[in-house]
PDB file of C-alpha atoms and ligand atoms in Angstrom:
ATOM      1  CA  UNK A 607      -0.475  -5.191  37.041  1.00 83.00           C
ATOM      2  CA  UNK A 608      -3.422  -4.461  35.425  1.00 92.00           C
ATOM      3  CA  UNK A 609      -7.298  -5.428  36.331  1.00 97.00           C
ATOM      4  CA  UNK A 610      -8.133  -8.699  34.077  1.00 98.00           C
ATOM      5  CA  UNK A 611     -11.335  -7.178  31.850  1.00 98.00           C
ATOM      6  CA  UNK A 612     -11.667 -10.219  29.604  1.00 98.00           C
ATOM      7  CA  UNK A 613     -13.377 -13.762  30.818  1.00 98.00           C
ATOM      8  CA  UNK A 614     -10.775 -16.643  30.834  1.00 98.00           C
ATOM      9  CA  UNK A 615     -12.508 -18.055  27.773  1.00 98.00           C
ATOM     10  CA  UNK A 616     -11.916 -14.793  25.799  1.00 98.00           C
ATOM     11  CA  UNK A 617      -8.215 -14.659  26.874  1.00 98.00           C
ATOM     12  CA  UNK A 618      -7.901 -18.141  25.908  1.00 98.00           C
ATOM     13  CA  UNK A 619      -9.581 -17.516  22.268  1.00 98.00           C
ATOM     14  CA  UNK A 620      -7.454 -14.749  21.395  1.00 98.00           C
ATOM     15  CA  UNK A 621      -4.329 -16.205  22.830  1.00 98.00           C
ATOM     16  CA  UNK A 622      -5.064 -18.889  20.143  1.00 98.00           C
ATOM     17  CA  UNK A 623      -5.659 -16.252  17.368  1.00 98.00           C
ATOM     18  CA  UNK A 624      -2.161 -14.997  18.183  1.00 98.00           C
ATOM     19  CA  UNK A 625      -0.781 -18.287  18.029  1.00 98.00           C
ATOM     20  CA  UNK A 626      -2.725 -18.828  14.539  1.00 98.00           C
ATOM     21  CA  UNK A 627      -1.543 -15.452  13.314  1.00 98.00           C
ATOM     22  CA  UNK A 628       1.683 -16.997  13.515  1.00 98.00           C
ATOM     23  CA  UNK A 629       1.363 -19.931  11.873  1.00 98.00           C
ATOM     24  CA  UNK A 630      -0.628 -17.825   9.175  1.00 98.00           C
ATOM     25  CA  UNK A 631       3.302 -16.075   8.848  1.00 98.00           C
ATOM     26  CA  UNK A 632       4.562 -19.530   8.705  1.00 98.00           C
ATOM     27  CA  UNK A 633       2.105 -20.451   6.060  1.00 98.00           C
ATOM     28  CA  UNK A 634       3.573 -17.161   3.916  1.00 98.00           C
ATOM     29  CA  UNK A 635       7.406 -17.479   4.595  1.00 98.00           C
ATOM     30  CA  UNK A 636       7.456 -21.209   3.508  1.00 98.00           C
ATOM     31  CA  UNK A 637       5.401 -20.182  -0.018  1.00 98.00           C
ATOM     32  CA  UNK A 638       7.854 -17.447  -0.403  1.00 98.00           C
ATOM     33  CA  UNK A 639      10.426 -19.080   0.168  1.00 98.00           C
ATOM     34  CA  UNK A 640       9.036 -22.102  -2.388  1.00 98.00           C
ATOM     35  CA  UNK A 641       8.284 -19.397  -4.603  1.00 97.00           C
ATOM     36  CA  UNK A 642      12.117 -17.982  -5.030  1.00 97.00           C
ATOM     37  CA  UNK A 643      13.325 -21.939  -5.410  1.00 97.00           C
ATOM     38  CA  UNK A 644      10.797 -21.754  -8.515  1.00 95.00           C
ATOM     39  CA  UNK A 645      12.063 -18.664 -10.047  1.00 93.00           C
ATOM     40  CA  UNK A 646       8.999 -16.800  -8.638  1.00 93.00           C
ATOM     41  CA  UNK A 647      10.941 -13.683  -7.733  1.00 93.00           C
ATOM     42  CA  UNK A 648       8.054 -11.302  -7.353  1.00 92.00           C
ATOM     43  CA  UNK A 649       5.470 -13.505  -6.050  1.00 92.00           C
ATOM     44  CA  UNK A 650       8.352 -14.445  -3.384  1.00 95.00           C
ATOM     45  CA  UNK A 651       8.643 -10.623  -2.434  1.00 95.00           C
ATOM     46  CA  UNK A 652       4.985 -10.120  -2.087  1.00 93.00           C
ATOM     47  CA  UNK A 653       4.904 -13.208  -0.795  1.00 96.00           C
ATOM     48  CA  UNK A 654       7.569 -12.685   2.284  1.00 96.00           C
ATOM     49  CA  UNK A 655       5.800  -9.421   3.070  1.00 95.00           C
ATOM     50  CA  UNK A 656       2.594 -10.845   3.463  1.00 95.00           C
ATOM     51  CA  UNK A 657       3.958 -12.837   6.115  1.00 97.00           C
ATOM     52  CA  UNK A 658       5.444  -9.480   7.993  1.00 97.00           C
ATOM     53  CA  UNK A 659       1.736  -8.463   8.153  1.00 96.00           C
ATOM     54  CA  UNK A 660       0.994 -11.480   9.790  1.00 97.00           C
ATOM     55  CA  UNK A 661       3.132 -11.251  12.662  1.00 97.00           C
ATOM     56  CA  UNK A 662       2.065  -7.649  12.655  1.00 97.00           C
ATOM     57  CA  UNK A 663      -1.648  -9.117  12.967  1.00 98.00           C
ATOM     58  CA  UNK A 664       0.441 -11.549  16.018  1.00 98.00           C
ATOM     59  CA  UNK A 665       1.750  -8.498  17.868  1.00 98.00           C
ATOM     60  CA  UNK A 666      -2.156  -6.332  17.728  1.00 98.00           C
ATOM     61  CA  UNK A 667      -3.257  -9.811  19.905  1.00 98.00           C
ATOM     62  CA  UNK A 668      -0.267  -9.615  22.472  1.00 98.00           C
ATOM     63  CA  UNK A 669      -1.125  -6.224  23.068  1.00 98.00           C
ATOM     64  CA  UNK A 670      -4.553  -6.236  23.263  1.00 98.00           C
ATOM     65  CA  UNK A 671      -4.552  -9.142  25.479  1.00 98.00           C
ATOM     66  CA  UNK A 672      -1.784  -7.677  27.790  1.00 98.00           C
ATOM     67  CA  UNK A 673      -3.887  -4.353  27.994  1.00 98.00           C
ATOM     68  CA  UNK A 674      -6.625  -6.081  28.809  1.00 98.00           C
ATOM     69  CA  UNK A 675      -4.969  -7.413  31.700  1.00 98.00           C
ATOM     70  CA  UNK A 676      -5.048 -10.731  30.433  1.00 98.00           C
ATOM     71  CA  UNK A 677      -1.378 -13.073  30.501  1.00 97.00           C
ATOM     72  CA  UNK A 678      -0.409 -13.834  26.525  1.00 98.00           C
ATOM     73  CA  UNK A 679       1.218 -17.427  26.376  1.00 97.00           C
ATOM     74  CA  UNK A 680       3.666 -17.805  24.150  1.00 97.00           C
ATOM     75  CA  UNK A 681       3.412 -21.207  22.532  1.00 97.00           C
ATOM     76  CA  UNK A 682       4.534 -23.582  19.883  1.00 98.00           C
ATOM     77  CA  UNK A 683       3.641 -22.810  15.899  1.00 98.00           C
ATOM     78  CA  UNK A 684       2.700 -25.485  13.817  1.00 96.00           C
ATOM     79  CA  UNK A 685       4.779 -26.605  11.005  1.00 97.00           C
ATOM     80  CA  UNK A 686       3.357 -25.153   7.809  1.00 97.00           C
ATOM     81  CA  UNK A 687       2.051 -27.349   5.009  1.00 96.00           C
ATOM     82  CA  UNK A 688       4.311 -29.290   2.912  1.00 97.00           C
ATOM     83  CA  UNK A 689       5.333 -27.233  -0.607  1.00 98.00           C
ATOM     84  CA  UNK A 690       2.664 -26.972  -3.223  1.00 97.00           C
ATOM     85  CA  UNK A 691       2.857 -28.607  -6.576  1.00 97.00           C
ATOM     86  CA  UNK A 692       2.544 -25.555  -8.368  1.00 94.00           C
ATOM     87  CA  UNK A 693       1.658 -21.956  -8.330  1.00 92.00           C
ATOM     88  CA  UNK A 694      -1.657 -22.718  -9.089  1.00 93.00           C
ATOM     89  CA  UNK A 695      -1.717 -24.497  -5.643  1.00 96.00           C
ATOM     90  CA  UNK A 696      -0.190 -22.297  -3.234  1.00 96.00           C
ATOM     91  CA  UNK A 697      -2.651 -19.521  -5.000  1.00 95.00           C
ATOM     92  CA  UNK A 698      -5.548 -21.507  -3.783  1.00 96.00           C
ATOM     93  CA  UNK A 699      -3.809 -23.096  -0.554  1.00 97.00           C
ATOM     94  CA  UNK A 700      -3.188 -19.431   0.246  1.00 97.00           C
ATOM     95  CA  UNK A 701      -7.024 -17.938  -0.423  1.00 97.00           C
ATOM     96  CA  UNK A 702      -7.989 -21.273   1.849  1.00 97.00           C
ATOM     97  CA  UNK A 703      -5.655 -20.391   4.787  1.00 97.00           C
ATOM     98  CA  UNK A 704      -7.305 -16.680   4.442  1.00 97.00           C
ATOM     99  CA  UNK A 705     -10.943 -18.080   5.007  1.00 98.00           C
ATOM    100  CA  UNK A 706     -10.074 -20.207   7.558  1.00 98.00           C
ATOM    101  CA  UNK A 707      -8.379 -17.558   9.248  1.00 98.00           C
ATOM    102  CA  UNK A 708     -11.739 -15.507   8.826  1.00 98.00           C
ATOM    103  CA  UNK A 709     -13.655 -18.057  10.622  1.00 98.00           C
ATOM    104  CA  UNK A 710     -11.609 -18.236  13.224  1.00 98.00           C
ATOM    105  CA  UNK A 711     -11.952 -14.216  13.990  1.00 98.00           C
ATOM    106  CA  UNK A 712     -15.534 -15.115  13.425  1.00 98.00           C
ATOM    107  CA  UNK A 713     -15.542 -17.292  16.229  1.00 98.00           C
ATOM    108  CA  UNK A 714     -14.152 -14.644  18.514  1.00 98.00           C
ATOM    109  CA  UNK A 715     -16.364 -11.920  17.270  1.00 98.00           C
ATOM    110  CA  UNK A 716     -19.276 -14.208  18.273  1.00 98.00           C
ATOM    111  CA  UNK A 717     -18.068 -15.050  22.045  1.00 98.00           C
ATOM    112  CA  UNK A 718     -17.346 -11.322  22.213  1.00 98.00           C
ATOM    113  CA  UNK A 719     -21.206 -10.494  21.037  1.00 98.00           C
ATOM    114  CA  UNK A 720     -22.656 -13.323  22.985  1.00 98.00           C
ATOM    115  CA  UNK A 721     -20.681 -12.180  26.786  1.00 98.00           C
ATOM    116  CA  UNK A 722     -20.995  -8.917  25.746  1.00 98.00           C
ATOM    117  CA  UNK A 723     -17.604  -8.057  25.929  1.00 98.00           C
ATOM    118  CA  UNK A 724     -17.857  -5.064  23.799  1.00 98.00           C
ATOM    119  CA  UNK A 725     -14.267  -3.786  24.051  1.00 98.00           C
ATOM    120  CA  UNK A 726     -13.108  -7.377  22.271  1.00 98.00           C
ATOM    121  CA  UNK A 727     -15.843  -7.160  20.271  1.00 98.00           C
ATOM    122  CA  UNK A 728     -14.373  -3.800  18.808  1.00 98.00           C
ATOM    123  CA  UNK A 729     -10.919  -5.044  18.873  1.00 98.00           C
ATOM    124  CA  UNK A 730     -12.307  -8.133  16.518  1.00 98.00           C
ATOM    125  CA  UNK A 731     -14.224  -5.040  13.692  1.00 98.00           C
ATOM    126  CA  UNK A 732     -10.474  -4.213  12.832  1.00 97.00           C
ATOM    127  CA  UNK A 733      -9.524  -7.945  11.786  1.00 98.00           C
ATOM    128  CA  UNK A 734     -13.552  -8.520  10.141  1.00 98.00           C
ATOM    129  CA  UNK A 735     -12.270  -6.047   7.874  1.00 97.00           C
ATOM    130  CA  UNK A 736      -8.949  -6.940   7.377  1.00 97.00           C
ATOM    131  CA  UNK A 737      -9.767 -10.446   6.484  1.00 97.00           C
ATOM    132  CA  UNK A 738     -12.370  -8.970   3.482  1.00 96.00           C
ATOM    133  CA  UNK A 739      -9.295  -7.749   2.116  1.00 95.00           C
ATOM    134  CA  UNK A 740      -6.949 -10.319   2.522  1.00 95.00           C
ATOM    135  CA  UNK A 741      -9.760 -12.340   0.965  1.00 96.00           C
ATOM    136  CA  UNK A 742     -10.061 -10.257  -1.690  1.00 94.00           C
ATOM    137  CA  UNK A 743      -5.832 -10.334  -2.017  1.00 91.00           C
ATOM    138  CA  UNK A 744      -6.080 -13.686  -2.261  1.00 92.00           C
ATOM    139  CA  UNK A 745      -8.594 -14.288  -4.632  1.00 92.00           C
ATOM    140  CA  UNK A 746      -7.336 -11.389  -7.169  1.00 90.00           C
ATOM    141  CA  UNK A 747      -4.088 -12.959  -6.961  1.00 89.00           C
ATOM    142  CA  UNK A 748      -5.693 -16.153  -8.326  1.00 90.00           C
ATOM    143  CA  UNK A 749      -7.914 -14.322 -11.130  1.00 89.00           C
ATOM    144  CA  UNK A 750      -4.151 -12.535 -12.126  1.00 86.00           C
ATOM    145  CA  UNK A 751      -2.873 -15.862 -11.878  1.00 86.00           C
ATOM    146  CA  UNK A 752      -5.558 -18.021 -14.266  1.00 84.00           C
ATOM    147  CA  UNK A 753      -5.498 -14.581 -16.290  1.00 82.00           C
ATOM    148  CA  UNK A 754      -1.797 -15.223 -17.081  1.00 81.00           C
ATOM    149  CA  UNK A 755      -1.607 -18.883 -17.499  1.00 79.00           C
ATOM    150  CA  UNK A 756      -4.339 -19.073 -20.018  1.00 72.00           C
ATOM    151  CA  UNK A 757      -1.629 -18.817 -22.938  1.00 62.00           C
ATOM    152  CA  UNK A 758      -0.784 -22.409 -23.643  1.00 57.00           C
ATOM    153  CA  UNK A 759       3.021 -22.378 -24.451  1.00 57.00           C
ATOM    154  CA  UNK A 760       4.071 -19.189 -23.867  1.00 61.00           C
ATOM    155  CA  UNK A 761       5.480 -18.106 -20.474  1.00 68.00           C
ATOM    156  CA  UNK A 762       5.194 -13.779 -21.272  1.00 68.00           C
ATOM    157  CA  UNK A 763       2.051 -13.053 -19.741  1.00 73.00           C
ATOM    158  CA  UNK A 764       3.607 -15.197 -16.085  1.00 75.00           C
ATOM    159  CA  UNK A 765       6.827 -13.244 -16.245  1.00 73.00           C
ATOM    160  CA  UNK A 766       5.034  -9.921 -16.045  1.00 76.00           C
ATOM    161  CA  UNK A 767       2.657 -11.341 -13.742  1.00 77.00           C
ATOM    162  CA  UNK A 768       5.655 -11.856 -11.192  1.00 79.00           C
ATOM    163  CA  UNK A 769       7.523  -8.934 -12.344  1.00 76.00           C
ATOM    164  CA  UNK A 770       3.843  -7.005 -10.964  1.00 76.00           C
ATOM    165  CA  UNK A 771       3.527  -8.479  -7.948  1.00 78.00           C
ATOM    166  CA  UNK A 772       7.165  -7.580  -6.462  1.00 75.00           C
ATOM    167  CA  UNK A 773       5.989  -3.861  -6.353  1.00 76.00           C
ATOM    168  CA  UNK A 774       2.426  -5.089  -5.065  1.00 75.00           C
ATOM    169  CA  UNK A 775       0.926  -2.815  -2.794  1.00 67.00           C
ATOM    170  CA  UNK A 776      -0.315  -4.090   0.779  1.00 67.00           C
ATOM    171  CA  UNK A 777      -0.169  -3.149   4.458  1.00 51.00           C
ATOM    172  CA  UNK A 778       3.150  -4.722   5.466  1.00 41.00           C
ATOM    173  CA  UNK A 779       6.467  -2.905   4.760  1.00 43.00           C
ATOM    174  CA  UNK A 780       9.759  -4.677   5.265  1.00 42.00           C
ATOM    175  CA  UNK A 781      12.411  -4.063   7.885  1.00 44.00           C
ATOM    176  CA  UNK A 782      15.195  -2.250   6.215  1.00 46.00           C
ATOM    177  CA  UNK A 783      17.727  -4.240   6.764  1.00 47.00           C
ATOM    178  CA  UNK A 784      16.099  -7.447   4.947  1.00 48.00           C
ATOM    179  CA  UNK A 785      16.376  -7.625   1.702  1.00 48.00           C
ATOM    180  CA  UNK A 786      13.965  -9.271  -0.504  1.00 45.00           C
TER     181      UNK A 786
HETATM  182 FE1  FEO B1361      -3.843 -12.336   9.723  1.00 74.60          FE
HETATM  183 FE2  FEO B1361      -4.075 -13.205   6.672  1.00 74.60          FE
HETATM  184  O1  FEO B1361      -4.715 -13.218   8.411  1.00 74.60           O
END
């Protein structure tokens, strides 16, 4: 058992976080999964990784919180949103999720800073950054997105635009034995 070094609010913010990290996961598995219904076959791979990096972002606030000394609760996850119209949709439905996301980390950056709980207030740097780039991920995947779709008519410039994304680079890899 180890000595509890975060306040009870602290525990209780990042608890949350871990909890919204999954739902974030939730968020990308149902859009990939919406994705392959639509024929979306490489937004749907990029897609369903992005949402293996979110439960990766789940599992840094078990541990953190356990090694802190602190008890993670396991709770419920929040459906996800219902299926967006189009892709122009979940684009921006995903790049809203991501900011909300960021000022929710916010939020625990700034109880951190003001009970100067400096360790959590490290442990929060890692995920400041990481939300700039899923930000950024987000928001280049709309730019490719309005990029491609500005040819009235003619469907070539989506097609590649999907074919692209399967091979995607980003932090998450996928367990071997799924196959996307
Ligand atoms: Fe873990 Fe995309 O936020």
């Amino acid at each position: 058992m180890k000595t509890k070094r975060i306040s009870d609010k602290v525990e209780k913010a990042l608890n949350d976080q871990m909890t919204r990290e999954a739902y974030q996961a939730q968020v990308y598995l149902s859009y990939a999964s919406w994705a392959e219904c639509n024929s979306y076959a490489g937004i749907a791979t990029f897609l369903y990784k992005h949402a293996h990096e979110e439960r990766e972002h789940m599992f840094k606030f078990i541990k953190y919180i356990n090694d802190r000394g602190g008890k993670t609760k396991i709770e419920a996850i929040k459906a996800p949103p219902a299926d967006p119209k189009d892709m122009e949709e979940c684009l921006k439905n995903v790049l809203k999720h991501e900011i909300d996301n960021s000022a929710a980390i916010d939020a625990i950056v700034n109880l951190a800073h003001e009970e100067k709980d400096w360790a959590t207030f490290n442990f929060g740097q890692w995920f400041v950054k990481e939300q700039i780039e899923e930000e950024s991920l987000a928001n280049d995947l709309l730019d490719k997105f309005s990029l491609a779709s500005k040819v009235v008519g003619n469907n070539a410039n989506l097609y590649e635009m999907d074919k692209d994304l399967s091979s995607a680079p980003q932090g998450a890899t996928i367990p071997q034995e799924e196959k996307f």
